[in-house]
Coordinates of C-alpha atoms and ligand atoms in Angstrom, one line a residue:
M24 CA 38.5 10.0 25.6
T25 CA 36.8 9.3 22.3
Q26 CA 35.2 6.1 21.5
A27 CA 37.2 3.7 19.4
I28 CA 35.7 4.0 15.9
D29 CA 36.5 1.1 13.6
Y30 CA 34.1 1.5 10.9
Q31 CA 35.3 1.6 7.4
P32 CA 33.1 3.1 4.7
K33 CA 32.7 0.3 2.2
G34 CA 30.5 -0.3 -0.8
F35 CA 29.9 3.4 -1.7
I36 CA 29.6 5.0 -5.1
R37 CA 31.2 8.5 -4.9
L38 CA 30.0 11.3 -7.1
G39 CA 32.1 14.3 -6.5
N40 CA 33.6 15.4 -3.2
S41 CA 30.6 15.6 -1.0
F42 CA 28.2 13.0 -2.3
A43 CA 28.5 9.2 -1.7
I44 CA 25.6 6.7 -2.0
G45 CA 25.6 3.1 -0.9
R46 CA 25.9 0.7 -3.9
T47 CA 23.0 -1.5 -3.0
T48 CA 20.6 1.6 -2.4
L49 CA 21.8 3.1 -5.6
L50 CA 21.1 -0.1 -7.6
V51 CA 17.7 -0.5 -6.2
L52 CA 16.8 3.2 -6.9
L53 CA 18.2 3.1 -10.5
A54 CA 16.3 -0.2 -11.1
I55 CA 13.1 1.5 -10.0
A56 CA 13.8 4.5 -12.0
I57 CA 15.1 3.1 -15.2
T58 CA 12.9 -0.1 -15.6
P59 CA 9.7 1.7 -16.7
F60 CA 11.7 3.7 -19.3
A61 CA 13.5 0.6 -20.6
I62 CA 10.1 -1.2 -21.0
A63 CA 8.6 1.8 -22.7
Y64 CA 11.5 2.0 -25.2
V65 CA 11.3 -1.8 -26.0
Q66 CA 7.5 -1.4 -26.5
W67 CA 8.1 1.6 -28.8
L68 CA 10.8 -0.1 -30.8
T69 CA 8.9 -3.4 -31.2
T70 CA 5.2 -2.5 -31.5
G71 CA 5.4 1.3 -32.0
L72 CA 3.5 3.9 -30.1
P73 CA 0.3 2.7 -28.4
E74 CA -2.8 4.6 -29.3
V75 CA -4.0 6.9 -26.6
S76 CA -7.6 6.4 -26.1
Q77 CA -10.0 8.4 -23.8
A78 CA -11.6 5.2 -22.6
S79 CA -11.0 5.8 -18.9
A80 CA -12.0 9.3 -19.0
E81 CA -15.3 8.4 -20.7
A82 CA -15.9 5.4 -18.3
A83 CA -15.4 7.9 -15.3
G84 CA -18.4 9.9 -16.5
A85 CA -19.1 13.6 -16.6
Q86 CA -16.5 15.9 -14.8
P87 CA -17.0 19.4 -14.0
A88 CA -15.1 21.9 -16.2
G89 CA -12.6 24.7 -15.2
F90 CA -10.8 25.7 -12.2
P91 CA -12.9 27.5 -9.5
A92 CA -11.3 30.2 -7.4
W93 CA -10.7 28.1 -4.3
L94 CA -8.9 25.6 -6.4
R95 CA -6.6 28.0 -8.1
F96 CA -5.9 29.8 -4.7
T97 CA -5.2 26.6 -2.8
H98 CA -2.9 25.3 -5.7
Y99 CA -0.8 28.5 -5.4
L100 CA -0.6 28.4 -1.6
N101 CA 0.5 24.8 -1.8
F102 CA 3.3 25.8 -4.3
F103 CA 4.2 28.7 -1.9
F104 CA 4.6 26.6 1.2
M105 CA 6.1 23.6 -0.5
I106 CA 9.1 25.7 -1.7
L107 CA 9.7 26.8 1.9
L108 CA 9.3 23.3 3.1
I109 CA 11.8 21.9 0.7
R110 CA 14.5 24.5 1.2
S111 CA 14.3 24.4 5.1
G112 CA 14.1 20.6 5.0
L113 CA 17.4 20.5 3.0
Q114 CA 18.9 22.7 5.6
I115 CA 17.8 20.5 8.4
L116 CA 19.3 17.6 6.6
M117 CA 22.7 19.2 6.3
S118 CA 23.0 19.6 10.1
H119 CA 23.6 15.8 10.0
P120 CA 24.4 15.2 6.4
R121 CA 24.0 11.3 6.4
L122 CA 20.9 9.1 5.9
Y123 CA 20.8 5.6 7.2
W124 CA 18.5 2.6 7.1
N125 CA 19.7 1.6 10.7
V126 CA 18.6 3.4 13.9
H127 CA 22.2 3.5 15.4
C128 CA 23.6 5.9 12.9
T129 CA 27.0 4.2 13.1
P130 CA 29.5 6.2 11.2
A131 CA 30.2 4.7 7.7
S132 CA 26.8 2.7 7.9
E133 CA 24.9 5.4 6.1
W134 CA 23.3 5.0 2.6
L135 CA 23.7 8.6 1.6
R136 CA 26.6 10.9 2.6
L137 CA 26.5 14.5 1.7
T138 CA 29.9 15.3 3.3
P139 CA 33.5 14.7 2.3
V140 CA 34.1 13.2 5.9
A141 CA 33.8 9.6 4.9
E142 CA 35.9 8.4 8.0
L143 CA 35.6 10.2 11.2
P144 CA 38.9 11.7 12.3
R145 CA 40.6 9.4 15.0
D146 CA 43.2 11.8 16.2
R147 CA 40.7 14.2 17.8
L148 CA 37.2 14.4 19.2
W149 CA 34.7 14.6 16.3
T150 CA 31.2 15.5 17.5
A151 CA 27.9 15.5 15.5
N152 CA 28.2 19.3 15.6
D153 CA 31.6 19.1 13.9
D154 CA 29.9 16.9 11.3
A155 CA 27.3 19.5 10.2
R156 CA 27.7 20.9 6.7
H157 CA 27.4 24.3 5.1
L158 CA 24.6 24.7 2.6
S159 CA 24.3 27.6 0.1
P160 CA 21.6 30.1 1.1
W161 CA 20.4 29.9 -2.5
I162 CA 19.3 26.4 -1.7
G163 CA 18.9 26.1 2.0
L164 CA 16.6 28.1 4.2
P165 CA 18.5 29.9 5.8
G166 CA 21.8 28.5 4.4
Y167 CA 25.2 28.3 5.9
R168 CA 26.0 26.1 8.9
Y169 CA 24.5 25.5 12.4
S170 CA 21.2 27.0 11.4
V171 CA 19.1 24.0 12.2
G172 CA 17.1 26.0 14.7
M173 CA 16.0 28.6 12.3
A174 CA 15.5 26.0 9.5
R175 CA 13.1 24.1 11.8
H176 CA 11.1 27.3 12.6
W177 CA 10.5 27.8 8.9
H178 CA 9.8 24.1 8.3
F179 CA 7.1 23.8 11.1
L180 CA 5.6 27.2 10.4
S181 CA 5.3 26.2 6.6
A182 CA 4.2 22.8 7.6
L183 CA 1.3 24.0 9.6
F184 CA 0.0 26.3 6.9
W185 CA 0.7 23.8 4.2
L186 CA -1.2 21.2 6.0
T187 CA -4.2 23.6 6.8
N188 CA -4.2 24.6 3.1
G189 CA -4.2 21.0 2.0
L190 CA -7.0 20.1 4.3
V191 CA -9.1 22.9 2.9
F192 CA -8.3 21.8 -0.6
V193 CA -9.2 18.3 -0.1
T194 CA -12.3 19.2 1.7
L195 CA -13.6 21.3 -1.0
L196 CA -12.5 18.9 -3.6
C197 CA -14.4 16.1 -2.0
S198 CA -17.4 18.2 -1.2
T199 CA -17.8 19.4 -4.8
D200 CA -17.7 17.3 -8.0
Y201 CA -14.1 18.3 -8.5
W202 CA -12.8 15.2 -7.1
R203 CA -13.8 13.5 -10.3
R204 CA -11.1 15.3 -12.1
V205 CA -8.2 13.7 -10.1
V206 CA -9.6 10.6 -8.4
P207 CA -9.6 7.7 -10.9
T208 CA -12.8 5.6 -10.7
T209 CA -11.8 2.7 -12.9
W210 CA -8.7 0.5 -13.1
Q211 CA -8.7 1.3 -16.9
I212 CA -6.7 4.3 -15.8
V213 CA -3.6 2.2 -15.4
P214 CA -3.2 0.9 -18.9
D215 CA -4.3 4.2 -20.3
A216 CA -1.6 6.0 -18.2
W217 CA 0.9 3.6 -19.4
K218 CA 0.1 4.4 -23.0
V219 CA 0.8 8.1 -22.3
F220 CA 4.0 7.2 -20.5
V221 CA 5.3 5.4 -23.5
H222 CA 4.8 8.5 -25.4
Y223 CA 6.5 10.8 -23.0
A224 CA 9.2 8.3 -22.1
T225 CA 10.3 8.1 -25.8
F226 CA 9.9 12.0 -26.3
H227 CA 6.7 11.9 -28.1
L228 CA 3.6 14.0 -27.2
P229 CA 0.3 12.1 -27.5
P230 CA -2.9 14.0 -28.6
E231 CA -3.6 16.0 -25.3
P232 CA -7.2 16.7 -24.1
N233 CA -7.8 20.2 -23.0
G234 CA -7.0 20.3 -19.5
Y235 CA -9.8 22.8 -18.7
Y236 CA -12.2 19.9 -19.3
R237 CA -10.3 16.7 -18.6
Y238 CA -6.8 15.4 -18.0
N239 CA -5.0 12.7 -19.8
A240 CA -4.8 9.4 -17.8
L241 CA -1.2 9.7 -16.7
Q242 CA -1.7 13.3 -15.7
Q243 CA -4.8 12.4 -13.6
L244 CA -2.8 9.5 -12.0
A245 CA 0.2 11.8 -11.1
Y246 CA -2.2 14.5 -9.6
F247 CA -4.0 11.8 -7.6
G248 CA -0.6 10.4 -6.5
A249 CA 0.7 13.8 -5.4
I250 CA -2.4 14.7 -3.4
F251 CA -3.4 11.3 -2.0
V252 CA -0.2 9.4 -1.7
L253 CA 2.9 11.8 -1.6
A254 CA 1.5 14.4 0.6
P255 CA 0.1 11.9 3.3
M256 CA 3.3 10.0 3.2
A257 CA 5.3 13.3 3.8
I258 CA 3.0 14.1 6.7
V259 CA 3.1 10.7 8.4
T260 CA 6.8 10.2 8.0
G261 CA 7.4 13.6 9.9
P262 CA 6.3 12.4 13.4
S263 CA 8.3 9.2 13.0
M264 CA 11.2 11.4 13.9
S265 CA 9.6 12.8 17.1
P266 CA 11.0 11.6 20.4
A267 CA 7.7 12.3 22.2
F268 CA 5.5 10.7 19.7
T269 CA 7.5 7.6 19.0
S270 CA 8.4 7.1 22.5
R271 CA 4.8 7.0 23.5
F272 CA 3.3 5.1 20.5
T273 CA 5.9 2.6 20.1
W274 CA 4.2 1.0 17.0
Y275 CA 4.6 4.2 15.0
P276 CA 8.3 4.1 14.4
R277 CA 7.9 0.5 13.5
L278 CA 5.6 1.2 10.6
P279 CA 8.5 2.6 8.4
G280 CA 10.9 0.3 10.4
N281 CA 12.7 2.6 12.6
R282 CA 13.3 6.5 13.0
Q283 CA 16.1 6.5 10.4
I284 CA 14.0 4.7 7.8
G285 CA 11.2 7.3 8.6
R286 CA 13.8 10.1 8.1
S287 CA 15.0 8.5 4.9
L288 CA 11.4 8.1 3.6
H289 CA 10.7 11.7 4.5
F290 CA 13.7 12.6 2.2
F291 CA 12.4 10.5 -0.5
M292 CA 8.9 12.3 -0.3
M293 CA 10.8 15.5 -0.9
L294 CA 12.7 13.9 -3.9
A295 CA 9.4 12.7 -5.3
F296 CA 7.8 16.1 -4.8
V297 CA 10.7 17.8 -6.6
S298 CA 10.4 15.3 -9.5
F299 CA 6.7 15.9 -9.6
I300 CA 7.2 19.7 -9.7
V301 CA 9.8 19.5 -12.5
S302 CA 7.8 17.1 -14.6
H303 CA 4.6 19.0 -13.9
V304 CA 6.0 22.4 -14.8
S305 CA 7.7 21.0 -18.0
M306 CA 4.4 19.5 -19.1
V307 CA 2.6 22.8 -18.5
V308 CA 5.1 24.5 -20.7
L309 CA 5.2 21.9 -23.4
T310 CA 1.5 21.4 -23.8
G311 CA 0.6 25.2 -24.3
V312 CA 1.9 27.3 -21.6
V313 CA -0.4 30.3 -22.2
R314 CA -3.6 28.4 -22.1
N315 CA -2.5 26.3 -19.2
M316 CA -1.4 29.2 -17.2
N317 CA -4.8 31.0 -17.8
H318 CA -6.5 27.8 -16.5
I319 CA -4.8 27.6 -13.2
V320 CA -4.1 31.3 -12.5
V321 CA -7.3 33.2 -13.7
G322 CA -9.6 30.3 -14.6
Y323 CA -10.2 31.1 -18.2
D324 CA -9.9 28.9 -21.2
D325 CA -8.3 31.1 -23.8
E326 CA -5.1 32.6 -25.1
R327 CA -5.0 35.9 -23.4
P328 CA -1.6 36.6 -21.8
M329 CA -3.3 37.4 -18.3
G330 CA -2.4 34.0 -16.8
I331 CA 1.2 34.2 -17.7
Y332 CA 1.6 37.7 -16.3
L333 CA -0.2 37.1 -13.0
G334 CA 1.6 33.7 -12.8
L335 CA 5.0 35.5 -13.1
V336 CA 3.7 37.9 -10.3
G337 CA 3.0 34.9 -8.2
I338 CA 6.4 33.4 -8.7
T339 CA 8.0 36.7 -8.0
I340 CA 6.2 36.8 -4.6
V341 CA 7.4 33.3 -3.8
V342 CA 11.0 34.3 -4.6
A343 CA 10.6 37.5 -2.6
V344 CA 9.1 35.7 0.4
N345 CA 12.0 33.2 0.3
A346 CA 14.6 36.0 0.2
L347 CA 12.8 37.7 3.1
A348 CA 12.7 34.4 5.1
N349 CA 16.4 34.0 4.7
W350 CA 16.9 37.8 5.6
A351 CA 14.6 37.4 8.7
A352 CA 16.5 34.2 9.7
W353 CA 19.8 36.0 9.7
R354 CA 18.8 39.6 10.8
R355 CA 15.8 39.0 12.9
P356 CA 16.2 35.4 14.2
R357 CA 14.7 36.3 17.6
A358 CA 11.6 37.5 16.0
V359 CA 11.3 34.3 13.9
Q360 CA 11.9 32.2 17.1
H361 CA 9.2 34.1 18.9
L362 CA 6.8 33.8 16.0
A363 CA 7.3 30.0 16.0
K364 CA 6.8 30.0 19.8
L365 CA 3.6 31.7 19.4
I366 CA 2.2 29.6 16.4
V367 CA 4.0 26.2 16.4
T368 CA 4.7 25.5 20.2
P369 CA 1.1 25.4 21.3
V370 CA 0.2 22.9 18.5
M371 CA 3.3 20.8 19.1
G372 CA 2.5 21.0 22.9
Y373 CA -1.0 19.9 22.3
L374 CA -0.2 17.1 19.9
F375 CA 3.0 15.6 21.3
N376 CA 3.7 16.9 24.9
R377 CA 0.9 15.3 26.9
S378 CA 1.8 11.7 27.2
A379 CA 4.6 10.0 29.0
P380 CA 7.3 8.1 27.1
L381 CA 7.2 4.5 27.3
A382 CA 9.5 3.0 24.7
Q383 CA 12.2 0.6 25.9
F384 CA 14.7 -1.5 24.0
H385 CA 16.8 -4.5 24.8
R386 CA 20.4 -5.0 25.7
E387 CA 21.1 -6.3 22.2
D388 CA 19.7 -3.1 20.7
I389 CA 22.3 -0.9 22.3
S390 CA 24.2 1.1 19.6
P391 CA 27.8 0.2 19.0
Y392 CA 28.6 3.9 18.8
L393 CA 26.7 6.9 20.1
W394 CA 27.5 10.2 18.4
P395 CA 28.7 12.7 21.0
N396 CA 27.8 16.4 21.1
G397 CA 29.1 19.4 23.1
K398 CA 32.4 20.5 24.4
L399 CA 34.0 18.7 27.4
P400 CA 34.1 21.2 30.4
T401 CA 37.5 22.9 30.6
S402 CA 37.0 24.5 34.0
D403 CA 39.6 23.7 36.8
E404 CA 36.8 23.0 39.1
W405 CA 35.3 20.1 36.9
K406 CA 39.0 18.8 36.1
S407 CA 39.8 18.6 39.7
L408 CA 36.5 16.8 40.7
R409 CA 37.3 14.5 37.8
D410 CA 40.7 13.8 39.0
G411 CA 39.3 12.9 42.4
D412 CA 36.8 10.5 40.6
F413 CA 34.0 12.9 41.5
R414 CA 34.2 12.0 45.2
D415 CA 34.0 15.9 46.2
Y416 CA 31.1 16.4 43.6
R417 CA 28.1 18.0 45.0
L418 CA 24.9 18.6 43.0
K419 CA 23.3 21.9 44.2
I420 CA 19.5 22.1 44.0
G421 CA 17.9 25.3 44.9
G422 CA 15.6 28.2 43.8
L423 CA 11.9 27.9 44.4
V424 CA 12.0 24.8 46.7
E425 CA 11.2 24.2 50.2
N426 CA 14.2 22.1 50.9
P427 CA 17.4 23.2 49.1
V428 CA 20.0 20.4 49.2
E429 CA 23.6 19.6 48.0
L430 CA 24.0 15.9 47.1
S431 CA 27.0 13.8 46.6
L432 CA 27.1 11.1 44.0
E433 CA 27.0 8.6 46.8
Q434 CA 23.8 10.2 48.2
L435 CA 22.4 10.3 44.7
R436 CA 23.0 6.6 44.4
A437 CA 21.4 5.9 47.6
M438 CA 18.3 7.8 46.5
G439 CA 17.4 5.0 44.0
R440 CA 18.7 3.4 40.7
E441 CA 16.6 2.8 37.8
S442 CA 17.5 1.9 34.3
Q443 CA 16.1 2.5 31.0
I444 CA 17.2 1.6 27.5
T445 CA 16.1 4.3 25.2
L446 CA 16.5 5.9 21.8
H447 CA 18.3 9.3 21.9
H448 CA 17.0 11.8 19.3
C449 CA 19.2 14.6 18.3
I450 CA 17.7 17.7 16.8
Q451 CA 20.2 17.2 13.8
G452 CA 18.6 13.9 12.9
W453 CA 20.9 11.2 14.3
S454 CA 19.7 8.7 16.9
G455 CA 21.2 5.9 19.0
I456 CA 20.3 3.5 21.7
A457 CA 21.9 3.3 25.1
E458 CA 21.1 2.2 28.6
W459 CA 21.0 4.9 31.2
S460 CA 20.9 4.3 35.1
G461 CA 20.3 6.9 37.6
V462 CA 17.9 8.7 40.0
P463 CA 14.3 9.3 38.7
L464 CA 13.6 13.1 38.8
T465 CA 10.4 12.3 40.8
K466 CA 12.6 11.3 43.7
I467 CA 14.5 14.7 43.4
I468 CA 11.2 16.4 43.5
E469 CA 9.9 14.7 46.5
L470 CA 13.1 15.6 48.3
V471 CA 13.3 19.3 47.5
R472 CA 9.6 20.0 47.3
P473 CA 9.3 22.8 44.6
K474 CA 7.0 25.6 45.6
P475 CA 3.7 25.9 43.8
E476 CA 5.0 29.0 41.7
A477 CA 7.8 26.9 40.2
T478 CA 7.0 26.2 36.5
A479 CA 10.3 24.9 35.3
A480 CA 13.7 23.4 36.4
V481 CA 16.9 24.8 35.0
F482 CA 19.9 22.5 34.6
Y483 CA 23.3 24.2 34.7
S484 CA 26.4 22.6 33.2
Y485 CA 30.1 22.7 34.1
G486 CA 30.5 22.8 30.3
E487 CA 30.4 25.7 28.0
G488 CA 28.4 26.0 24.8
P489 CA 30.0 26.3 21.4
E490 CA 30.2 30.2 21.5
G491 CA 31.5 30.3 25.0
G492 CA 29.4 30.9 28.2
Q493 CA 27.7 28.3 30.4
F494 CA 25.6 25.6 28.9
Y495 CA 22.3 25.1 30.4
D496 CA 18.7 24.1 29.6
S497 CA 15.3 23.9 31.3
H498 CA 12.4 21.5 31.4
R499 CA 8.7 22.2 32.3
M500 CA 7.5 20.7 35.4
E501 CA 5.3 18.3 33.7
N502 CA 8.2 16.7 31.7
L503 CA 10.1 16.1 35.0
G504 CA 7.6 13.8 36.4
H505 CA 7.6 11.0 33.6
S506 CA 9.0 7.6 34.5
Q507 CA 11.7 8.1 31.9
S508 CA 12.9 11.4 33.3
M509 CA 16.2 10.9 35.3
L510 CA 19.5 12.1 36.4
A511 CA 21.7 9.6 35.1
Y512 CA 25.0 8.5 36.5
E513 CA 25.7 5.5 34.4
M514 CA 25.7 4.6 30.8
N515 CA 25.6 1.0 29.5
G516 CA 26.3 -0.3 33.1
Q517 CA 29.4 1.8 33.5
P518 CA 29.9 5.1 35.4
L519 CA 28.9 7.9 32.9
P520 CA 31.9 8.4 30.5
E521 CA 33.5 11.9 30.6
L522 CA 32.3 12.5 27.0
H523 CA 28.8 11.6 27.9
G524 CA 28.4 13.8 30.8
A525 CA 30.3 12.6 33.9
P526 CA 29.4 12.7 36.6
L527 CA 25.7 13.4 35.9
R528 CA 23.4 14.2 33.1
L529 CA 19.9 14.4 32.2
R530 CA 17.6 11.9 30.4
I531 CA 14.2 13.1 29.5
E532 CA 13.1 10.8 26.9
N533 CA 10.3 12.6 25.3
Q534 CA 12.6 15.5 24.4
L535 CA 15.4 16.1 21.8
G536 CA 19.0 15.6 22.8
F537 CA 19.9 19.2 23.4
K538 CA 17.6 19.4 26.4
M539 CA 19.7 16.6 28.0
V540 CA 22.2 18.7 29.9
K541 CA 25.5 16.8 30.4
W542 CA 28.1 17.6 33.1
I543 CA 25.3 18.9 35.5
E544 CA 26.5 21.4 38.2
S545 CA 23.3 22.6 39.7
I546 CA 19.6 22.6 39.3
E547 CA 17.4 25.7 40.0
F548 CA 13.5 25.7 40.1
V549 CA 12.1 28.9 38.7
A550 CA 8.8 30.6 38.1
D551 CA 9.9 32.2 34.9
L552 CA 12.8 31.6 32.5
K553 CA 13.0 35.1 31.3
A554 CA 15.5 36.0 34.0
I555 CA 18.0 33.3 33.1
Y556 CA 20.7 34.4 30.6
Q557 CA 19.1 35.5 27.5
G558 CA 15.7 34.3 28.8
E559 CA 14.8 31.7 26.1
G560 CA 15.1 28.7 28.3
G561 CA 18.4 27.3 27.4
Y562 CA 21.8 27.7 25.8
K563 CA 20.7 26.5 22.4
E564 CA 17.5 28.5 22.6
D565 CA 19.5 31.6 23.4
H566 CA 22.3 31.2 21.0
E567 CA 20.9 29.1 18.2
Y568 CA 17.3 30.1 18.4
F569 CA 16.0 26.6 19.1
G570 CA 12.5 26.1 20.2
E571 CA 12.2 25.6 23.9
L572 CA 9.8 22.7 23.7
A573 CA 11.7 20.0 21.8
N574 CA 9.4 17.2 21.4
I575 CA 9.8 16.8 17.6
Ligands
MTE6 N1 26.7 20.5 28.7 C1 26.2 20.1 27.5 N2 25.3 19.2 27.4 C2 24.8 18.8 26.3 C3 25.3 19.4 25.1 C4 26.3 20.4 25.2 O1 26.8 20.9 24.2 N3 26.8 20.7 26.4 N4 24.8 18.9 23.8 C5 23.5 18.3 23.9 C6 23.2 17.6 22.5 S1 22.8 18.7 21.3 C7 23.0 16.3 22.5 S2 22.5 15.6 21.1 C8 23.4 15.4 23.6 C9 24.3 14.4 23.2 O2 24.6 13.5 24.2 P1 25.7 12.4 23.9 O3 27.0 13.2 23.7 O4 25.9 11.6 25.2 O5 25.4 11.7 22.7 O6 23.9 16.1 24.7 C10 23.3 17.3 25.0 N5 23.9 17.8 26.3
MO7 MO1 21.7 17.4 19.7

């Protein structure tokens, strides 16, 4: 029933029960992190502290002074949304607490493992859902387990506002003279920043310029890096995890290398931002917290306590909003889901849902192991069909169609057989490549002729969802017509294995895995999804508050 797993976790360094990191990755990361500090120490011990000059700042010419209101405001909003992004991002990560450099996500091949489950249990079925981990609600938004749906709503809502705020900030920065404060205009900045770094790295404070008028070289470079390198990298690595985007623009996942490298880099951007925030806040405190807070909060350059007070109010608001977001996720999840549907879904639909998936892989690319998800059907009906090799299976297609039908597997096979070798994207973060063969959904549509009022097709499963009740999901008409939308009856050249959906499952390659119903019992064309079960468009949408359009 389960696939044979013969993967031994090797070459890991374990730190505590739920943290293991690949030795090679750890060594590379340590080398990158420690080398500059080591060089700085050697320089300090041999030649002493370098003299910090203002050469680069002077060469860069005049800079505007102070912090205008738009800058202070966007700076605050940036902090506000970034905390929500980091917390919800960590929650998403914990729904598949492993990071890989390879696209197959073969168990034990991860470079980072945030779970004590090093080797998957062999004596029972271990699904990707079983592998999800708990995260404290103090860290994660919303915390606990199985909350990837809610975490994604907060993540995407925050991402849209964070991005908009960032665009406003950069536009104002570049349309005024303020860009001069953060964008270096001379390479002299590099040696100058190094000299400052040698001070900090060896626990010295160089003479600091007053930040109201000018930053020191390292500070300027760090701000430039956060705005013009880290933020864009965090943004572009996001869509490298989107099935719709990467299956249409096949060059995109190849930029980082593959989906899992994109996911790992997205994680590194989070780490880089956290390091930036920690260093930034430490320096603000160490170099005159009262004056610095006045600069960025109220825009004054003096020692009145106003900046500190208002700053604390601002931080309190961030804490309160985070608490409220956790509360809403647990107490008003439907409202959060609907808010995301109102704001996020139209944007995602516009950006990602308009083009047909194209990506195809080769036989050699097929993953040695494809994580399974879902509960095998337990009904007597499915079991007796299985015991008869599905000879008595009839796929029932009805609802708003001109020609309702019941089709045996043989009839389905006679309708056509197409194959596609594609990358499966699970909402949890894992992926894997397999070959799927079956009937294109366009053939089904030609046969049953949906009525004009049909807007979606609902696929009902023999299987139950994790909380009991029939598993089902739906697809909008436009996503049924792609060349990579099929009812698959074979996987990797063999009849569909039980675990992967026998006798029939969906493959709609611009959508996430949870939309690909396995063990299909029937299909119904409908005008409105509201009348079906809880009305959100699918089991995961009803029970786990997932978004109904799952193209990223
Ligand atoms: N009937 C049913 N279909 C299902 C599920 C399920 O729980 N029940 N899980 C979905 C999810 S979340 C994923 S990622 C894919 C996994 O497909 P696989 O097990 O073939 O990898 O199946 C989807 N189809
Ligand atoms: Mo999934």
